[in-house]
XYZ file of N, CA and C in Angstrom:
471
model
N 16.373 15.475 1.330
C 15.564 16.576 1.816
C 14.273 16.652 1.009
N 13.252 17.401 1.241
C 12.113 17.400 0.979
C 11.536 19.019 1.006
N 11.039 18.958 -0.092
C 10.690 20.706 -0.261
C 9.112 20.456 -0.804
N 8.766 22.086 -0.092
C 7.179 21.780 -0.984
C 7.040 22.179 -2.006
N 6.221 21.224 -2.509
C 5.848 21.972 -4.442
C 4.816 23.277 -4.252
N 4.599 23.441 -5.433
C 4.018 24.692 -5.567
C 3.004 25.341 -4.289
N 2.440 24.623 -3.558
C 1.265 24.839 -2.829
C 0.472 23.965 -2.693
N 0.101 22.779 -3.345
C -0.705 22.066 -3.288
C -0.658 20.880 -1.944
N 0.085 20.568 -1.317
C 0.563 20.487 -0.399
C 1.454 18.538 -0.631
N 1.803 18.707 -2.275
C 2.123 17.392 -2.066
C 3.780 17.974 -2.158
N 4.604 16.834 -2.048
C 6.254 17.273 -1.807
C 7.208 16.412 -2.803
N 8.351 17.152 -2.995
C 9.216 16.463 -4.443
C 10.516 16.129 -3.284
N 10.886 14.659 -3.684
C 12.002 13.518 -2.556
C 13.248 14.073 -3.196
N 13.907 14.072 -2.635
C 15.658 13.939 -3.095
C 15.419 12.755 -3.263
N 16.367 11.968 -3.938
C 16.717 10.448 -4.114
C 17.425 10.372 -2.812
N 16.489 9.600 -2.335
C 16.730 8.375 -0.951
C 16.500 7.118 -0.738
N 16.265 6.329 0.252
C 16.825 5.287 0.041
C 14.715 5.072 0.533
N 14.667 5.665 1.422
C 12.943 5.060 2.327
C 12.250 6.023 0.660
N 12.621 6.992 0.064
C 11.698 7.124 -1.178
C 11.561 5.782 -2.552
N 12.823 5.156 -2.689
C 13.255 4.092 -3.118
C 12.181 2.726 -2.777
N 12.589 2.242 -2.215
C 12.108 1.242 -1.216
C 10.243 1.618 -1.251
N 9.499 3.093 -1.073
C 8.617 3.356 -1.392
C 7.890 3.305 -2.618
N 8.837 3.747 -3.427
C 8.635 3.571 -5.354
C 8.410 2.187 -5.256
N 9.531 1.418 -5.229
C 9.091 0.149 -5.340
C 8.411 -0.789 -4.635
N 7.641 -0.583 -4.061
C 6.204 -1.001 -3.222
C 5.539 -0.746 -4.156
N 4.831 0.489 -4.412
C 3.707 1.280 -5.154
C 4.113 0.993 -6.327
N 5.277 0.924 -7.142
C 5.010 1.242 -8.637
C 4.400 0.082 -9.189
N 4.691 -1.553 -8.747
C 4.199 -2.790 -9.262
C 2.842 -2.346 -9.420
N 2.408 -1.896 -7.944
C 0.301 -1.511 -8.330
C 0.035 -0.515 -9.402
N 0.873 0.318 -9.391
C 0.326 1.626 -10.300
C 0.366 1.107 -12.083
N 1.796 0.606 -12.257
C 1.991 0.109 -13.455
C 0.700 -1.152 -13.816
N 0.033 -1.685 -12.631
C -0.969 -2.938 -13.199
C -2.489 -2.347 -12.888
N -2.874 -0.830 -13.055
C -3.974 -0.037 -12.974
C -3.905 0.417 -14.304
N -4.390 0.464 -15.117
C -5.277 0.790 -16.817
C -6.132 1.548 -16.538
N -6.136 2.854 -16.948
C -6.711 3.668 -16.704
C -7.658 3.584 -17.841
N -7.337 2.892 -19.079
C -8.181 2.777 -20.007
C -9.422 2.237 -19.854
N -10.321 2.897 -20.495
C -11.855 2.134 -19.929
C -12.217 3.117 -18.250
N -11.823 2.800 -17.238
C -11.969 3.504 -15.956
C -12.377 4.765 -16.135
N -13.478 5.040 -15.070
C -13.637 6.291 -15.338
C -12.751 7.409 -14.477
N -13.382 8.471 -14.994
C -11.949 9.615 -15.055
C -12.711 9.782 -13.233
N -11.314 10.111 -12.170
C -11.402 10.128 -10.904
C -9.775 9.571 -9.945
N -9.758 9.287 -9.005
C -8.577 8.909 -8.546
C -9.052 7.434 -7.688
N -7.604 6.561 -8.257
C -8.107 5.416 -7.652
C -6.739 4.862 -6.730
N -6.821 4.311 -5.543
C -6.085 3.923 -4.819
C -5.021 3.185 -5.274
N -3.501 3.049 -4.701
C -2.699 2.324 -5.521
C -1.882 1.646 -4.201
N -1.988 2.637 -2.992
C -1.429 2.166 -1.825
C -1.612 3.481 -1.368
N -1.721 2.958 0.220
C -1.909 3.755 1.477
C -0.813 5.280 1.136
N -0.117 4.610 0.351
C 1.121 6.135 0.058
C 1.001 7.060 -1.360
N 0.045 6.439 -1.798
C 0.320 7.057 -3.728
C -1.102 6.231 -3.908
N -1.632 7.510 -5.079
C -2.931 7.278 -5.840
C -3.045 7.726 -6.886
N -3.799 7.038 -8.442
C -3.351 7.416 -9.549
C -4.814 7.770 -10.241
N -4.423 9.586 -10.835
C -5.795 9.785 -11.527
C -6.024 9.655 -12.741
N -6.626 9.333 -13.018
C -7.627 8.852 -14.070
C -8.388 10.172 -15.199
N -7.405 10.796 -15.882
C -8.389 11.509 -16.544
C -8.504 11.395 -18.057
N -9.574 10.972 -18.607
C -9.387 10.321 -20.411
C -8.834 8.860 -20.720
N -8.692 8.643 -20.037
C -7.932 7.532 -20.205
C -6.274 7.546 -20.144
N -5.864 8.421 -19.370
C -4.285 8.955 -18.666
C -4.337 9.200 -17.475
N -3.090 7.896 -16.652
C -3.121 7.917 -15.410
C -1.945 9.379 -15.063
N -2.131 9.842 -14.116
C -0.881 10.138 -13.967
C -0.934 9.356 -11.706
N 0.311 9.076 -11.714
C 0.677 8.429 -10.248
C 1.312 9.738 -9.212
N 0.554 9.762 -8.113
C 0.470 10.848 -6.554
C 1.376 9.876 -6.145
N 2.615 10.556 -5.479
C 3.076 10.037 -4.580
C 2.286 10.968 -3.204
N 1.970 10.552 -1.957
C 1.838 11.537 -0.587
C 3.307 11.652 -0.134
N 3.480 13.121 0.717
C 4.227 13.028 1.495
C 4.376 12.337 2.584
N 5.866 12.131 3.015
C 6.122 11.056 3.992
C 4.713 11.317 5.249
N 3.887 12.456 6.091
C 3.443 12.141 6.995
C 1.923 12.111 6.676
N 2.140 11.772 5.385
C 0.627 12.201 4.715
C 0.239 10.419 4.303
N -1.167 9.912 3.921
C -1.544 9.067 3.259
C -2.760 8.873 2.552
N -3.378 8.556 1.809
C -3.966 8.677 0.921
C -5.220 8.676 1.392
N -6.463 9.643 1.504
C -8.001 9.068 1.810
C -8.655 9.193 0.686
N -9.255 7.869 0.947
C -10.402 7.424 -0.181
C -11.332 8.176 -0.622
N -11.737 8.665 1.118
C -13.231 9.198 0.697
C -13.197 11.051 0.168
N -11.832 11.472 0.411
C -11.623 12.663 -0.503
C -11.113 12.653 -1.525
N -10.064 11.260 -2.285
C -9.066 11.279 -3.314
C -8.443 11.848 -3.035
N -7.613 12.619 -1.778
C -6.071 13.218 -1.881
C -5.363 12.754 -0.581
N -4.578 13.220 -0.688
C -3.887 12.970 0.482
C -4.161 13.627 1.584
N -3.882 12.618 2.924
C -4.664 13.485 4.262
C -3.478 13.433 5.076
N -3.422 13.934 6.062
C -2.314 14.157 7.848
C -2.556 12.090 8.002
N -1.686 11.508 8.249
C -2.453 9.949 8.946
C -3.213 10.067 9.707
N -3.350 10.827 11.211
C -4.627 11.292 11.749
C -5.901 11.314 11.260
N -6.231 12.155 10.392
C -7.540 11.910 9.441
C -8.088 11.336 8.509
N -6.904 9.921 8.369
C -7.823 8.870 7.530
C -7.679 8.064 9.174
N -9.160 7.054 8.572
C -9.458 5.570 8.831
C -8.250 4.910 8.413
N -8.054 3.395 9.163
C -7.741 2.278 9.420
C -8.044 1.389 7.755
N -6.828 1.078 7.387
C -6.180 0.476 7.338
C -5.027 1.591 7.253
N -4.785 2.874 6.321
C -3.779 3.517 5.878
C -4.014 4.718 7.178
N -4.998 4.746 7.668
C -4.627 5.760 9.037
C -4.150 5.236 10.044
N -3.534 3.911 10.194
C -3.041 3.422 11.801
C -1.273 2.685 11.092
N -0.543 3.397 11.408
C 0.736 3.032 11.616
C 0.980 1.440 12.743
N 1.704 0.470 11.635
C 1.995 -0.752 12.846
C 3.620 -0.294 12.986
N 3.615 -1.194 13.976
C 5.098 -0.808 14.866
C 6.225 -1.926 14.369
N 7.062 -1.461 13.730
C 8.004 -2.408 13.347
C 9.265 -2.202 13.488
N 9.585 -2.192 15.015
C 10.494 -1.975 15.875
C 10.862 -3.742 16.353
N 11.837 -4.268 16.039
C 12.341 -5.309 16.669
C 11.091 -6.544 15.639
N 11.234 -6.286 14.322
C 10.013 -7.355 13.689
C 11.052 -7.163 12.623
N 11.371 -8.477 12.253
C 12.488 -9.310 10.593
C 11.807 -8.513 9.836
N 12.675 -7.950 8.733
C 11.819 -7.516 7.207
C 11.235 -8.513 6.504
N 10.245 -7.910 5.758
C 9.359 -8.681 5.200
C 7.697 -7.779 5.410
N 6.914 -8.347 4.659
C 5.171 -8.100 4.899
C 4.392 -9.098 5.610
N 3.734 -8.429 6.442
C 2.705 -8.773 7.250
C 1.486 -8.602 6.989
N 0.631 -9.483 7.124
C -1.057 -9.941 7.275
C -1.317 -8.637 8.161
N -2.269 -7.767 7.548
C -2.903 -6.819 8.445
C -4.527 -7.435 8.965
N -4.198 -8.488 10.498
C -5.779 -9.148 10.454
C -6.537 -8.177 10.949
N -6.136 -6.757 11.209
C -7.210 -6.105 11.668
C -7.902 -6.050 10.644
N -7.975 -5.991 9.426
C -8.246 -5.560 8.118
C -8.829 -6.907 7.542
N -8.764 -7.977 8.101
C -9.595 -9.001 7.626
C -8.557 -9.709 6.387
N -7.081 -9.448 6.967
C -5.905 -9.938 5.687
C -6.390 -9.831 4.381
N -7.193 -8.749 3.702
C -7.114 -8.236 2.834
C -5.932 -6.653 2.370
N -5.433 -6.429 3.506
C -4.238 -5.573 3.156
C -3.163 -6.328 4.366
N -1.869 -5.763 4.025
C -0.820 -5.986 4.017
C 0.191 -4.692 4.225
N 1.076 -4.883 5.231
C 2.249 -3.914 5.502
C 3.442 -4.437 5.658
N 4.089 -3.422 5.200
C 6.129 -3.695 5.209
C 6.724 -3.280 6.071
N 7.325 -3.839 6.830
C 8.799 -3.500 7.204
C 10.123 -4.103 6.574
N 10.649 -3.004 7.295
C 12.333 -2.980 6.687
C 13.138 -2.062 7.365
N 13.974 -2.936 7.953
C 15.014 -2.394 9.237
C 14.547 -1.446 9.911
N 13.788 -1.657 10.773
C 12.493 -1.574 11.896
C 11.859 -0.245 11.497
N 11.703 0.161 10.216
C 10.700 1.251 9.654
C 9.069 0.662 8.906
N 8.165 0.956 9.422
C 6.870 0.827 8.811
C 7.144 1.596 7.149
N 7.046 1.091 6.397
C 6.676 1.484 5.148
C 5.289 1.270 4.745
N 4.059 1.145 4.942
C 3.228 1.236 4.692
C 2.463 0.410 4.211
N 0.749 0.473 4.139
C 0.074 -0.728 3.456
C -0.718 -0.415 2.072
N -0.784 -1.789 1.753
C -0.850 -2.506 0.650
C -2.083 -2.742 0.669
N -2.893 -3.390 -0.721
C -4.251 -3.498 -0.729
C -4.146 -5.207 -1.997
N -4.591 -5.993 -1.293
C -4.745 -7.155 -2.056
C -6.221 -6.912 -3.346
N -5.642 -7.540 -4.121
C -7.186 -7.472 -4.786
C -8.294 -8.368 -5.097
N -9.473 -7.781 -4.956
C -10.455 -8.526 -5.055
C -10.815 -9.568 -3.877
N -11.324 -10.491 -3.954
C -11.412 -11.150 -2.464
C -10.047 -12.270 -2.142
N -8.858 -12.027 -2.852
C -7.728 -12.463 -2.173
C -7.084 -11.927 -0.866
N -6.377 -12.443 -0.255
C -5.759 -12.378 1.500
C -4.471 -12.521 1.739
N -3.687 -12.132 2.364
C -2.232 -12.000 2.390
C -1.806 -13.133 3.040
N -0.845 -13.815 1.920
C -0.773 -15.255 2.393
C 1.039 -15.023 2.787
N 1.019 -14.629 4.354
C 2.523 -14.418 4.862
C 3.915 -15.305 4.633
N 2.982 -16.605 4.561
C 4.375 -17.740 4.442
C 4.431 -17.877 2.517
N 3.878 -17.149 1.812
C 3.946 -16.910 0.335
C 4.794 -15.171 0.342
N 4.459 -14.522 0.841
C 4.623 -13.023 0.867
C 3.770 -12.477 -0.478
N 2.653 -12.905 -0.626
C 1.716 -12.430 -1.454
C 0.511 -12.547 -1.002
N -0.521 -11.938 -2.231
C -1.249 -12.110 -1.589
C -2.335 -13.330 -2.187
N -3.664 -13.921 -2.339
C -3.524 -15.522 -2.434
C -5.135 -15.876 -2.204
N -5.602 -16.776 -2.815
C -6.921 -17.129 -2.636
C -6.905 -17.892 -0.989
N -7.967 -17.050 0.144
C -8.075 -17.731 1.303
C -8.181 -19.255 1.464
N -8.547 -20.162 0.431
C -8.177 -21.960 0.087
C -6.554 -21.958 0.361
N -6.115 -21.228 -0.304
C -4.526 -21.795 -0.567
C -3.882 -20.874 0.958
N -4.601 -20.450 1.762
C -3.704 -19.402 2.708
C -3.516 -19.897 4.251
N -2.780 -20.155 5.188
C -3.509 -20.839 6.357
C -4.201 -19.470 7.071
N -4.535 -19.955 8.443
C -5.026 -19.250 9.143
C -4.073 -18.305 9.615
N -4.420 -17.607 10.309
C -5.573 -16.604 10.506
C -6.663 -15.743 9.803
N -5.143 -15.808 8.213
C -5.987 -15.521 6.945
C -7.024 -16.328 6.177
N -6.936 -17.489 6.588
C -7.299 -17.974 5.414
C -7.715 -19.285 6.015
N -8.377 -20.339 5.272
C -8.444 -21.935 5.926
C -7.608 -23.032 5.432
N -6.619 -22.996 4.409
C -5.785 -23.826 4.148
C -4.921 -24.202 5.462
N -5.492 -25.992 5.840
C -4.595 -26.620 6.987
C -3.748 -27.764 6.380
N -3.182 -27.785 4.634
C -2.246 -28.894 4.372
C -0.678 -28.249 4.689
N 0.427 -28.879 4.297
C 1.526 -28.262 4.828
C 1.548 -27.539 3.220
N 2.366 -26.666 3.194
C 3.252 -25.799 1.976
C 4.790 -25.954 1.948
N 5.396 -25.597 0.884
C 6.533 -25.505 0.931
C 6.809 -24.137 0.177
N 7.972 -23.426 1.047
C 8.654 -21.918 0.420
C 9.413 -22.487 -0.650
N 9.274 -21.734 -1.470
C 10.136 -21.741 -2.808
C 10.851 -20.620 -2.678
């Protein structure tokens, strides 16, 4: 269940399984953001959670489940009122778990499913691209297409 905190309009999870599965998406990004040096403000960590920056102490936003993160205010918005990439829900109804190349986004972000629930997107960094047959994300040389121009074969490890 899900209750609201004080007013501010963000919300505290019971331990569940889609809050779970959420933590661990987001926490790899949040834990590899250094707030040290950065200036004090809020910086993106995923379409679901954003971590502020004040002094050099992050502290990590989770959003509520129908909420996601906008940039251009730093808090969390309705999905309705952000932009595309974290304002458009993909459909992952009858699609294998795993992450997907978001090419609307120019495969610089990335979304999850898992047992046909959208869990949300991801943000590659810097000018790397979501290299699907890696499940990371990957310099566009090493990525094939659609992302990327690598045409030798690969092998999954």
């Amino acid at each position: 269940m899900m209750r609201p905190d004080s007013g501010d309009g963000h919300f505290h999870h019971s331990f569940n399984m889609r809050f779970l599965v959420v933590l661990c998406l987001s926490l790899p990004a949040a834990l590899a953001f250094d707030c040290q040096g950065a200036h004090d403000g809020a910086y993106e960590v995923g379409c679901k959670s954003f971590i502020t920056c004040v002094n050099g102490v992050g502290t990590i936003t989770e959003c509520a489940q129908d909420q996601v993160y906008n940039s251009r205010t730093g808090q969390c918005a309705p999905v309705a009122d952000v932009g595309p990439p974290c304002g458009s829900q993909k459909d992952c109804k009858n699609v294998a778990d795993g992450k997907y190349a978001d090419v609307d986004n120019q495969c610089t972000s990335y979304y999850t499913c898992s047992g046909g629930t959208y869990f949300g997107h991801n943000y590659c960094s810097g000018s790397l691209v979501f290299n699907e047959h890696l499940q990371t994300c990957d310099w566009a040389a090493h990525t094939p297409p659609p992302c990327g121009t690598f045409t030798g074969t690969t092998t999954r490890s």
